[in-house]
mmCIF file of C-alpha atoms and ligand atoms in Angstrom:
data_model
loop_
_atom_site.group_PDB
_atom_site.id
_atom_site.type_symbol
_atom_site.label_atom_id
_atom_site.label_comp_id
_atom_site.label_asym_id
_atom_site.label_seq_id
_atom_site.Cartn_x
_atom_site.Cartn_y
_atom_site.Cartn_z
ATOM 1 C CA MET U 1 117.398 68.279 84.586
ATOM 2 C CA ALA U 2 115.998 69.642 87.537
ATOM 3 C CA MET U 3 112.410 69.157 88.570
ATOM 4 C CA ALA U 4 110.154 71.814 88.942
ATOM 5 C CA VAL U 5 109.755 72.915 92.701
ATOM 6 C CA SER U 6 106.028 72.738 94.395
ATOM 7 C CA THR U 7 104.342 72.091 97.404
ATOM 8 C CA ARG U 8 101.902 69.715 96.281
ATOM 9 C CA GLY U 9 102.303 66.913 98.492
ATOM 10 C CA SER U 10 103.153 68.021 101.908
ATOM 11 C CA GLU U 11 104.356 71.208 101.868
ATOM 12 C CA PRO U 12 102.417 73.645 103.836
ATOM 13 C CA ILE U 13 100.332 76.085 101.261
ATOM 14 C CA ARG U 14 101.956 79.915 101.835
ATOM 15 C CA PHE U 15 99.871 83.016 102.459
ATOM 16 C CA ALA U 16 101.301 86.560 101.611
ATOM 17 C CA TYR U 17 98.862 89.640 102.090
ATOM 18 C CA TRP U 18 99.457 92.798 99.993
ATOM 19 C CA VAL U 19 101.284 95.673 101.762
ATOM 20 C CA PRO U 20 98.646 98.781 101.894
ATOM 21 C CA ASN U 21 101.238 101.177 100.966
ATOM 22 C CA VAL U 22 99.143 102.910 98.674
ATOM 23 C CA SER U 23 95.944 104.621 99.210
ATOM 24 C CA GLY U 24 92.731 103.499 99.113
ATOM 25 C CA GLY U 25 92.962 99.928 99.955
ATOM 26 C CA LEU U 26 93.136 96.941 97.067
ATOM 27 C CA VAL U 27 89.462 97.920 95.910
ATOM 28 C CA ILE U 28 88.095 100.608 93.616
ATOM 29 C CA SER U 29 85.253 101.089 95.447
ATOM 30 C CA LYS U 30 84.202 103.827 97.844
ATOM 31 C CA ILE U 31 83.188 101.910 100.553
ATOM 32 C CA PRO U 32 84.388 103.120 103.809
ATOM 33 C CA GLN U 33 87.785 100.974 104.463
ATOM 34 C CA ARG U 34 89.310 100.943 107.816
ATOM 35 C CA THR U 35 92.589 100.191 105.725
ATOM 36 C CA SER U 36 95.279 102.613 105.979
ATOM 37 C CA TRP U 37 98.073 103.530 104.019
ATOM 38 C CA ASP U 38 100.298 105.107 106.698
ATOM 39 C CA ALA U 39 103.454 103.380 108.578
ATOM 40 C CA ASP U 40 102.381 103.020 111.905
ATOM 41 C CA TYR U 41 98.913 100.985 110.662
ATOM 42 C CA ASN U 42 101.276 99.072 108.298
ATOM 43 C CA ARG U 43 103.829 98.464 111.160
ATOM 44 C CA ARG U 44 101.047 96.941 113.494
ATOM 45 C CA LEU U 45 99.816 94.932 110.622
ATOM 46 C CA ALA U 46 102.751 93.940 109.838
ATOM 47 C CA GLN U 47 103.180 92.227 113.237
ATOM 48 C CA ILE U 48 99.549 90.970 113.658
ATOM 49 C CA ALA U 49 99.899 88.605 110.291
ATOM 50 C CA GLU U 50 103.440 87.468 111.362
ATOM 51 C CA ALA U 51 101.443 86.195 114.323
ATOM 52 C CA ALA U 52 98.554 85.348 112.571
ATOM 53 C CA GLY U 53 101.044 82.633 110.508
ATOM 54 C CA PHE U 54 101.785 85.046 107.260
ATOM 55 C CA ASP U 55 104.906 83.928 105.241
ATOM 56 C CA TYR U 56 105.368 86.539 103.134
ATOM 57 C CA ALA U 57 103.927 90.709 102.864
ATOM 58 C CA LEU U 58 104.099 91.895 99.597
ATOM 59 C CA THR U 59 104.572 95.475 98.849
ATOM 60 C CA GLN U 60 103.071 97.388 95.976
ATOM 61 C CA ILE U 61 104.861 100.136 93.945
ATOM 62 C CA ARG U 62 103.411 103.034 92.260
ATOM 63 C CA PHE U 63 104.707 106.576 90.767
ATOM 64 C CA THR U 64 101.584 108.887 90.140
ATOM 65 C CA ALA U 65 98.041 108.695 91.608
ATOM 66 C CA GLY U 66 95.627 106.649 88.866
ATOM 67 C CA TYR U 67 92.360 104.888 89.746
ATOM 68 C CA GLY U 68 91.894 105.878 93.487
ATOM 69 C CA ALA U 69 95.662 105.589 94.677
ATOM 70 C CA GLU U 70 96.090 109.353 95.463
ATOM 71 C CA TYR U 71 99.096 108.620 97.703
ATOM 72 C CA GLN U 72 101.879 105.751 97.332
ATOM 73 C CA HIS U 73 104.893 105.171 99.609
ATOM 74 C CA GLU U 74 107.814 103.925 98.066
ATOM 75 C CA SER U 75 107.953 99.819 97.977
ATOM 76 C CA VAL U 76 112.249 99.123 99.439
ATOM 77 C CA ALA U 77 112.247 101.347 101.920
ATOM 78 C CA PHE U 78 108.233 100.555 103.276
ATOM 79 C CA SER U 79 109.607 97.318 103.620
ATOM 80 C CA HIS U 80 112.500 97.754 104.972
ATOM 81 C CA ALA U 81 110.249 99.789 108.098
ATOM 82 C CA LEU U 82 108.252 96.579 108.082
ATOM 83 C CA LEU U 83 111.239 94.224 108.624
ATOM 84 C CA ALA U 84 112.218 96.085 111.339
ATOM 85 C CA ALA U 85 109.069 96.002 112.896
ATOM 86 C CA THR U 86 109.312 92.252 112.574
ATOM 87 C CA SER U 87 111.361 88.918 113.312
ATOM 88 C CA ARG U 88 110.030 86.327 110.935
ATOM 89 C CA LEU U 89 107.918 87.693 108.222
ATOM 90 C CA LYS U 90 109.900 88.169 104.686
ATOM 91 C CA VAL U 91 108.619 91.486 103.189
ATOM 92 C CA ILE U 92 108.984 91.058 99.023
ATOM 93 C CA ALA U 93 110.084 94.886 97.454
ATOM 94 C CA ALA U 94 108.454 95.576 94.214
ATOM 95 C CA LEU U 95 110.955 96.734 91.656
ATOM 96 C CA LEU U 96 110.460 98.220 88.503
ATOM 97 C CA PRO U 97 112.666 97.873 85.768
ATOM 98 C CA GLY U 98 113.350 101.235 84.399
ATOM 99 C CA PRO U 99 112.940 103.394 87.621
ATOM 100 C CA TRP U 100 115.091 100.774 88.932
ATOM 101 C CA ASN U 101 118.413 99.197 87.324
ATOM 102 C CA PRO U 102 119.931 96.290 88.250
ATOM 103 C CA THR U 103 123.379 97.410 90.111
ATOM 104 C CA LEU U 104 120.791 99.710 92.524
ATOM 105 C CA ALA U 105 118.360 96.975 92.992
ATOM 106 C CA ALA U 106 120.928 94.132 93.694
ATOM 107 C CA LYS U 107 123.060 96.495 96.217
ATOM 108 C CA GLN U 108 120.247 98.431 97.556
ATOM 109 C CA VAL U 109 118.329 94.841 98.361
ATOM 110 C CA ALA U 110 122.038 93.224 99.542
ATOM 111 C CA THR U 111 122.179 95.701 102.370
ATOM 112 C CA ILE U 112 118.532 95.154 103.190
ATOM 113 C CA ALA U 113 119.399 91.495 103.126
ATOM 114 C CA GLU U 114 122.633 91.874 105.710
ATOM 115 C CA LEU U 115 120.476 94.053 108.048
ATOM 116 C CA THR U 116 117.281 91.913 108.108
ATOM 117 C CA GLY U 117 118.919 87.827 108.400
ATOM 118 C CA GLY U 118 118.544 87.575 104.460
ATOM 119 C CA ARG U 119 114.261 88.490 105.336
ATOM 120 C CA ILE U 120 113.823 90.867 101.999
ATOM 121 C CA ALA U 121 112.542 89.569 98.441
ATOM 122 C CA VAL U 122 111.946 91.367 95.653
ATOM 123 C CA ASN U 123 109.003 91.325 92.862
ATOM 124 C CA ILE U 124 110.122 92.309 89.277
ATOM 125 C CA VAL U 125 106.978 93.882 87.750
ATOM 126 C CA SER U 126 107.172 94.571 84.195
ATOM 127 C CA GLY U 127 104.603 98.020 84.281
ATOM 128 C CA TRP U 128 101.125 98.321 83.042
ATOM 129 C CA PHE U 129 100.596 102.086 83.356
ATOM 130 C CA SER U 130 101.972 103.499 80.285
ATOM 131 C CA GLY U 131 100.304 107.286 82.291
ATOM 132 C CA GLU U 132 102.659 106.645 84.592
ATOM 133 C CA PHE U 133 105.801 106.142 82.518
ATOM 134 C CA ARG U 134 104.952 109.212 80.653
ATOM 135 C CA ALA U 135 104.887 111.332 83.980
ATOM 136 C CA ILE U 136 108.235 109.746 85.376
ATOM 137 C CA GLY U 137 110.269 110.586 81.770
ATOM 138 C CA GLU U 138 110.445 106.582 81.524
ATOM 139 C CA PRO U 139 110.298 105.234 77.908
ATOM 140 C CA TRP U 140 107.183 103.015 77.032
ATOM 141 C CA LEU U 141 107.938 99.974 75.848
ATOM 142 C CA ASP U 142 105.776 97.655 74.238
ATOM 143 C CA HIS U 143 104.560 94.753 76.161
ATOM 144 C CA ASP U 144 106.345 91.804 75.099
ATOM 145 C CA GLU U 145 109.862 93.924 75.242
ATOM 146 C CA ARG U 146 108.994 95.288 79.166
ATOM 147 C CA TYR U 147 109.747 91.564 79.703
ATOM 148 C CA ARG U 148 112.872 91.434 77.625
ATOM 149 C CA ARG U 149 113.865 93.943 79.586
ATOM 150 C CA SER U 150 112.595 92.703 83.061
ATOM 151 C CA GLU U 151 114.457 88.984 81.687
ATOM 152 C CA GLU U 152 117.611 90.961 81.784
ATOM 153 C CA PHE U 153 117.070 92.862 84.817
ATOM 154 C CA ILE U 154 116.369 89.513 87.000
ATOM 155 C CA ARG U 155 119.900 88.004 84.957
ATOM 156 C CA SER U 156 121.322 90.999 85.694
ATOM 157 C CA LEU U 157 120.343 90.711 89.930
ATOM 158 C CA LYS U 158 121.059 86.699 90.115
ATOM 159 C CA GLY U 159 125.230 87.374 87.766
ATOM 160 C CA ILE U 160 125.750 90.454 90.494
ATOM 161 C CA TRP U 161 124.600 88.345 94.231
ATOM 162 C CA THR U 162 126.276 85.227 92.798
ATOM 163 C CA GLN U 163 129.778 85.669 90.485
ATOM 164 C CA ASP U 164 132.306 87.287 91.221
ATOM 165 C CA ASN U 165 133.708 89.737 87.987
ATOM 166 C CA PHE U 166 129.938 89.592 86.336
ATOM 167 C CA SER U 167 130.072 90.261 82.883
ATOM 168 C CA PHE U 168 126.786 90.950 81.192
ATOM 169 C CA ARG U 169 126.034 92.313 77.632
ATOM 170 C CA GLY U 170 122.246 92.759 77.094
ATOM 171 C CA ASP U 171 120.166 95.063 75.022
ATOM 172 C CA PHE U 172 118.725 97.095 77.725
ATOM 173 C CA TYR U 173 121.622 96.502 80.824
ATOM 174 C CA ARG U 174 125.680 95.482 80.734
ATOM 175 C CA TYR U 175 128.069 94.949 83.211
ATOM 176 C CA ALA U 176 132.134 94.028 83.013
ATOM 177 C CA ASP U 177 134.114 92.636 85.422
ATOM 178 C CA TYR U 178 131.575 93.733 87.720
ATOM 179 C CA THR U 179 132.080 92.150 91.561
ATOM 180 C CA LEU U 180 129.874 92.945 94.438
ATOM 181 C CA LYS U 181 130.743 93.401 98.029
ATOM 182 C CA PRO U 182 129.198 91.653 100.204
ATOM 183 C CA LYS U 183 126.769 89.697 98.299
ATOM 184 C CA PRO U 184 123.778 88.471 100.112
ATOM 185 C CA SER U 185 125.260 85.732 102.704
ATOM 186 C CA ALA U 186 122.080 84.733 104.042
ATOM 187 C CA GLY U 187 120.463 83.163 101.105
ATOM 188 C CA LEU U 188 119.784 84.945 97.685
ATOM 189 C CA PRO U 189 117.178 86.747 98.191
ATOM 190 C CA GLU U 190 113.770 85.096 96.241
ATOM 191 C CA ILE U 191 112.770 86.450 92.938
ATOM 192 C CA PHE U 192 108.804 87.377 92.259
ATOM 193 C CA GLN U 193 107.255 87.671 88.839
ATOM 194 C CA GLY U 194 103.783 88.985 88.128
ATOM 195 C CA GLY U 195 101.340 88.313 84.890
ATOM 196 C CA SER U 196 99.723 86.105 83.065
ATOM 197 C CA SER U 197 100.694 86.889 79.183
ATOM 198 C CA ARG U 198 102.332 84.417 77.298
ATOM 199 C CA ALA U 199 105.776 86.513 77.769
ATOM 200 C CA ALA U 200 105.191 86.720 81.833
ATOM 201 C CA ARG U 201 105.269 82.867 81.696
ATOM 202 C CA ASP U 202 107.841 82.077 79.414
ATOM 203 C CA MET U 203 110.071 84.670 81.697
ATOM 204 C CA ALA U 204 108.724 83.022 84.805
ATOM 205 C CA ALA U 205 109.661 79.407 83.188
ATOM 206 C CA ARG U 206 113.227 80.879 83.131
ATOM 207 C CA VAL U 207 113.918 82.778 85.448
ATOM 208 C CA SER U 208 112.052 83.595 88.224
ATOM 209 C CA ASP U 209 111.998 81.793 91.285
ATOM 210 C CA TRP U 210 107.864 82.412 91.914
ATOM 211 C CA TYR U 211 105.003 83.333 89.548
ATOM 212 C CA PHE U 212 102.194 85.521 90.827
ATOM 213 C CA THR U 213 99.218 85.643 88.390
ATOM 214 C CA ASN U 214 95.809 87.247 88.898
ATOM 215 C CA GLY U 215 93.191 85.693 90.815
ATOM 216 C CA ASN U 216 91.045 83.343 88.524
ATOM 217 C CA THR U 217 88.881 79.831 89.323
ATOM 218 C CA PRO U 218 91.004 77.055 90.049
ATOM 219 C CA GLU U 219 90.541 75.401 86.171
ATOM 220 C CA ASN U 220 91.982 78.430 84.663
ATOM 221 C CA ILE U 221 94.640 78.334 87.302
ATOM 222 C CA ARG U 222 95.399 74.589 86.678
ATOM 223 C CA ALA U 223 95.740 75.511 82.642
ATOM 224 C CA GLN U 224 98.351 78.252 83.215
ATOM 225 C CA VAL U 225 100.066 76.338 86.132
ATOM 226 C CA GLU U 226 100.548 73.377 83.615
ATOM 227 C CA ASP U 227 101.672 75.808 81.031
ATOM 228 C CA VAL U 228 103.946 77.415 82.781
ATOM 229 C CA GLN U 229 105.885 74.256 85.069
ATOM 230 C CA ALA U 230 105.848 72.417 81.607
ATOM 231 C CA LYS U 231 107.922 74.898 80.220
ATOM 232 C CA ALA U 232 109.760 75.278 82.884
ATOM 233 C CA ARG U 233 110.611 71.794 83.002
ATOM 234 C CA GLU U 234 111.934 71.765 79.501
ATOM 235 C CA ASN U 235 113.990 74.170 81.089
ATOM 236 C CA GLY U 236 115.688 72.663 83.708
ATOM 237 C CA HIS U 237 114.284 75.272 85.652
ATOM 238 C CA ALA U 238 112.173 75.152 89.571
ATOM 239 C CA VAL U 239 109.406 78.166 89.964
ATOM 240 C CA ARG U 240 106.635 78.017 92.411
ATOM 241 C CA ILE U 241 103.130 79.752 91.728
ATOM 242 C CA GLY U 242 101.437 82.377 93.929
ATOM 243 C CA VAL U 243 97.927 83.361 93.234
ATOM 244 C CA ASN U 244 95.725 86.746 94.432
ATOM 245 C CA ALA U 245 92.749 86.403 96.304
ATOM 246 C CA PHE U 246 90.262 88.898 97.725
ATOM 247 C CA VAL U 247 89.048 87.384 100.816
ATOM 248 C CA ILE U 248 86.240 88.266 102.588
ATOM 249 C CA ALA U 249 85.371 85.354 105.244
ATOM 250 C CA ARG U 250 82.633 85.951 107.990
ATOM 251 C CA ASP U 251 80.972 83.481 110.383
ATOM 252 C CA THR U 252 77.958 82.984 107.104
ATOM 253 C CA GLU U 253 78.074 82.803 103.649
ATOM 254 C CA ALA U 254 75.799 85.615 103.809
ATOM 255 C CA GLU U 255 77.297 88.136 105.390
ATOM 256 C CA ALA U 256 80.437 87.599 103.610
ATOM 257 C CA ARG U 257 78.409 88.077 100.010
ATOM 258 C CA ALA U 258 76.886 91.098 101.363
ATOM 259 C CA VAL U 259 80.092 92.739 101.787
ATOM 260 C CA LEU U 260 81.107 91.711 98.271
ATOM 261 C CA GLN U 261 77.892 93.076 97.096
ATOM 262 C CA GLU U 262 78.329 96.504 98.936
ATOM 263 C CA ILE U 263 82.097 96.681 97.766
ATOM 264 C CA ILE U 264 80.960 96.291 94.011
ATOM 265 C CA ASP U 265 77.689 98.497 94.509
ATOM 266 C CA HIS U 266 80.143 101.211 95.805
ATOM 267 C CA ALA U 267 82.511 100.708 93.103
ATOM 268 C CA ASP U 268 83.568 104.578 91.436
ATOM 269 C CA PRO U 269 82.755 103.469 87.769
ATOM 270 C CA GLU U 270 84.369 106.332 85.878
ATOM 271 C CA ALA U 271 87.608 105.175 87.989
ATOM 272 C CA VAL U 272 87.332 101.380 87.280
ATOM 273 C CA LYS U 273 86.398 102.051 83.814
ATOM 274 C CA ALA U 274 89.753 104.059 83.582
ATOM 275 C CA PHE U 275 91.506 101.050 84.944
ATOM 276 C CA GLY U 276 89.987 98.582 83.009
ATOM 277 C CA HIS U 277 90.723 100.785 79.697
ATOM 278 C CA GLU U 278 94.350 101.202 80.959
ATOM 279 C CA VAL U 279 95.148 97.376 81.786
ATOM 280 C CA LYS U 280 93.603 96.345 78.847
ATOM 281 C CA ASN U 281 95.680 98.766 76.766
ATOM 282 C CA ALA U 282 98.956 97.995 78.594
ATOM 283 C CA GLY U 283 98.391 94.197 77.900
ATOM 284 C CA LYS U 284 97.380 94.960 73.776
ATOM 285 C CA ALA U 285 101.048 94.422 72.415
ATOM 286 C CA SER U 286 101.115 90.650 74.382
ATOM 287 C CA PRO U 287 99.656 88.754 71.254
ATOM 288 C CA GLU U 288 97.926 85.783 72.709
ATOM 289 C CA GLY U 289 95.198 87.633 74.375
ATOM 290 C CA GLU U 290 96.367 86.027 77.606
ATOM 291 C CA GLY U 291 97.270 88.569 79.923
ATOM 292 C CA ASN U 292 96.381 89.747 83.385
ATOM 293 C CA TRP U 293 93.377 91.279 82.881
ATOM 294 C CA ALA U 294 92.529 90.217 78.621
ATOM 295 C CA LYS U 295 89.172 88.656 79.821
ATOM 296 C CA SER U 296 88.292 90.749 83.370
ATOM 297 C CA SER U 297 84.792 92.062 83.433
ATOM 298 C CA PHE U 298 83.556 95.779 85.329
ATOM 299 C CA GLU U 299 83.410 93.809 88.774
ATOM 300 C CA ASP U 300 86.273 91.776 88.481
ATOM 301 C CA LEU U 301 87.955 95.326 87.852
ATOM 302 C CA VAL U 302 86.711 96.413 91.044
ATOM 303 C CA GLN U 303 89.908 94.218 92.534
ATOM 304 C CA TYR U 304 92.528 95.714 90.753
ATOM 305 C CA ASN U 305 93.869 91.756 90.570
ATOM 306 C CA ASP U 306 90.834 90.310 89.806
ATOM 307 C CA GLY U 307 90.876 89.032 93.247
ATOM 308 C CA PHE U 308 87.311 88.520 93.661
ATOM 309 C CA LYS U 309 87.233 85.144 90.484
ATOM 310 C CA THR U 310 89.738 83.461 93.365
ATOM 311 C CA ASN U 311 86.226 83.445 95.443
ATOM 312 C CA LEU U 312 87.599 83.183 98.862
ATOM 313 C CA ILE U 313 84.307 84.745 99.712
ATOM 314 C CA GLY U 314 82.342 82.986 102.358
ATOM 315 C CA THR U 315 82.683 81.197 105.865
ATOM 316 C CA PRO U 316 86.238 79.979 106.910
ATOM 317 C CA ASP U 317 85.226 76.189 105.855
ATOM 318 C CA GLN U 318 84.151 77.453 102.742
ATOM 319 C CA ILE U 319 87.360 79.128 101.715
ATOM 320 C CA ALA U 320 89.871 76.566 103.711
ATOM 321 C CA GLU U 321 88.551 74.251 101.270
ATOM 322 C CA ARG U 322 89.092 76.777 98.365
ATOM 323 C CA ILE U 323 92.730 77.141 99.186
ATOM 324 C CA VAL U 324 93.343 73.611 99.399
ATOM 325 C CA ALA U 325 91.450 73.081 96.243
ATOM 326 C CA LEU U 326 93.856 75.919 94.829
ATOM 327 C CA LYS U 327 96.542 73.280 96.274
ATOM 328 C CA ASP U 328 95.392 70.483 94.716
ATOM 329 C CA VAL U 329 95.495 72.683 91.120
ATOM 330 C CA GLY U 330 99.968 73.072 91.727
ATOM 331 C CA VAL U 331 99.460 76.713 93.778
ATOM 332 C CA ASP U 332 102.135 77.120 96.451
ATOM 333 C CA LEU U 333 101.187 80.588 97.611
ATOM 334 C CA ALA U 334 97.758 82.780 98.448
ATOM 335 C CA LEU U 335 98.441 86.168 98.078
ATOM 336 C CA LEU U 336 95.415 87.882 99.610
ATOM 337 C CA GLY U 337 93.821 91.308 100.320
ATOM 338 C CA PHE U 338 91.245 92.342 102.199
ATOM 339 C CA LEU U 339 88.949 95.344 103.252
ATOM 340 C CA HIS U 340 89.796 96.556 106.849
ATOM 341 C CA PHE U 341 93.003 94.149 107.015
ATOM 342 C CA GLN U 342 94.068 94.477 110.133
ATOM 343 C CA GLU U 343 91.048 92.937 111.785
ATOM 344 C CA ASP U 344 90.639 90.702 108.518
ATOM 345 C CA VAL U 345 94.054 89.382 108.221
ATOM 346 C CA GLN U 346 93.548 88.830 112.437
ATOM 347 C CA TYR U 347 90.180 86.555 111.723
ATOM 348 C CA PHE U 348 92.017 84.628 108.877
ATOM 349 C CA GLY U 349 94.537 83.866 111.133
ATOM 350 C CA ALA U 350 92.708 82.889 113.839
ATOM 351 C CA HIS U 351 89.771 81.172 111.398
ATOM 352 C CA VAL U 352 90.946 79.763 107.823
ATOM 353 C CA ILE U 353 94.613 79.051 108.771
ATOM 354 C CA PRO U 354 93.685 76.525 111.003
ATOM 355 C CA ARG U 355 91.533 74.626 109.154
ATOM 356 C CA VAL U 356 93.392 74.912 106.059
ATOM 357 C CA ARG U 357 96.563 73.205 108.263
ATOM 358 C CA ALA U 358 93.489 70.746 109.237
ATOM 359 C CA LEU U 359 92.456 69.632 105.556
ATOM 360 C CA GLU U 360 96.337 69.360 104.504
ATOM 361 C CA ALA U 361 97.399 66.962 107.630
ATOM 362 C CA ALA U 362 94.186 65.036 106.967
ATOM 363 C CA ARG U 363 95.350 64.613 103.419
ATOM 364 C CA GLU U 364 99.218 63.757 104.196
ATOM 365 C CA ARG U 365 97.353 60.824 106.738
ATOM 366 C CA ARG U 366 95.546 59.671 103.984
ATOM 367 C CA ALA U 367 98.412 59.679 101.319
ATOM 368 C CA GLU U 368 100.220 58.125 104.196
ATOM 369 C CA ALA U 369 97.761 55.356 104.538
ATOM 370 C CA ALA U 370 97.370 54.914 100.798
HETATM 371 C C1 FMN C 1 100.946 90.356 92.300
HETATM 372 C C2 FMN C 1 101.312 90.733 91.504
HETATM 373 C C3 FMN C 1 101.913 92.408 92.110
HETATM 374 C C4 FMN C 1 101.943 93.503 91.093
HETATM 375 N N1 FMN C 1 102.769 94.636 91.508
HETATM 376 C C5 FMN C 1 102.756 95.664 90.802
HETATM 377 C C6 FMN C 1 103.293 96.767 91.116
HETATM 378 O O1 FMN C 1 103.815 96.692 92.542
HETATM 379 N N2 FMN C 1 103.224 97.808 90.305
HETATM 380 C C7 FMN C 1 103.439 97.465 88.837
HETATM 381 O O2 FMN C 1 103.687 99.227 88.395
HETATM 382 N N3 FMN C 1 102.587 96.530 88.617
HETATM 383 C C8 FMN C 1 102.641 95.296 89.392
HETATM 384 N N4 FMN C 1 102.153 94.518 88.450
HETATM 385 C C9 FMN C 1 101.981 94.429 87.504
HETATM 386 C C10 FMN C 1 102.662 93.241 86.487
HETATM 387 O O3 FMN C 1 104.287 93.231 86.756
HETATM 388 C C11 FMN C 1 102.264 93.553 85.305
HETATM 389 O O4 FMN C 1 102.946 94.448 84.617
HETATM 390 C C12 FMN C 1 101.199 93.201 84.760
HETATM 391 O O5 FMN C 1 100.531 91.925 85.306
HETATM 392 C C13 FMN C 1 101.561 92.794 83.309
HETATM 393 O O6 FMN C 1 100.818 91.656 83.092
HETATM 394 P P1 FMN C 1 100.683 91.009 81.746
HETATM 395 O O7 FMN C 1 101.784 90.691 81.377
HETATM 396 O O8 FMN C 1 99.148 89.062 81.712
HETATM 397 O O9 FMN C 1 99.944 91.480 80.635
HETATM 398 C C14 FMN C 1 101.917 93.524 89.583
HETATM 399 C C15 FMN C 1 101.199 92.213 88.902
HETATM 400 C C16 FMN C 1 100.807 90.933 89.933
HETATM 401 C C17 FMN C 1 100.225 89.548 89.495
#
């Protein structure tokens, strides 16, 4: 049986950042932000992130406004623009089954892989915004049905990318002797997936390369990691873990905490409450009540994916130690959001990543000595 892969031990933890391809940044707050959702800002940000030591950029997919995200650039086209502006960074394009089908997605992503030396990856999202589905005429499936469709979507992508004469008979997608040419030649695009519910975890433990979860404390993350990895081992499947966090790194802890307070003080209460209602409702059909936002408070919801809970808020030393603590509980990748993206990513690259690498190296030396 294949063992689940993890960066625990010798592999360095990876860093990804949320691409602000949606207006309003990563917080539902009216605090002034220097982040912009436009193309030029994002191309420059991708270059800054690449130079700062980030491995991945994650684009978002939204089809309609809601809760502060008035304008949205499409994820696949935008990912390609970022890839064209960089040379090492991998860009993860979000795909929403429903609007996308696996045929188009497999072909589109294979072509981008060819154009970029295999630097494109995908994030298969399962939907939380029923109003968006209604607006674009997509049926709103029950929570666990959405994951059943996503799993068929992933199985279809993998089949199309790896097999000639691919045949598949699912409830959502069907293929008969389909051969994609050319197939991705620079390795298979990695498949990411988000969620915390039972359905999300089980899908990750069967088919995804990466499981992304909302921000949380190391203890709660540990429980999730152990759960997903135990199931993955049973399935003979290897999956890695990414955790969301909103970073506020400043020279003093007091400064960082003051920025957090300012973000929360400027929160748009109506939008935060409406977002909370929508996401909790989206997870209701998830029977076990462990969904991404099942336990989120008002303050947690000011950051779309509970990123304050991970507590990467403080000085570079404090943040580096907390990142290594995440690694200790089985996290392979930190997915990061920021307030003023360009400046904050630069600061993170200059002050936090080197400290993380130094801590990792010290641990490595201790492990070798032992
Ligand atoms: C890191 C991450 C990124 C996500 N990106 C998107 C996105 O771009 N668009 C979207 O509609 N949903 C996105 N989602 C939502 C998930 O696909 C999923 O619908 C949600 O997490 C449901 O969680 P649950 O199964 O725990 O209830 C994202 C989730 C996570 C954790």
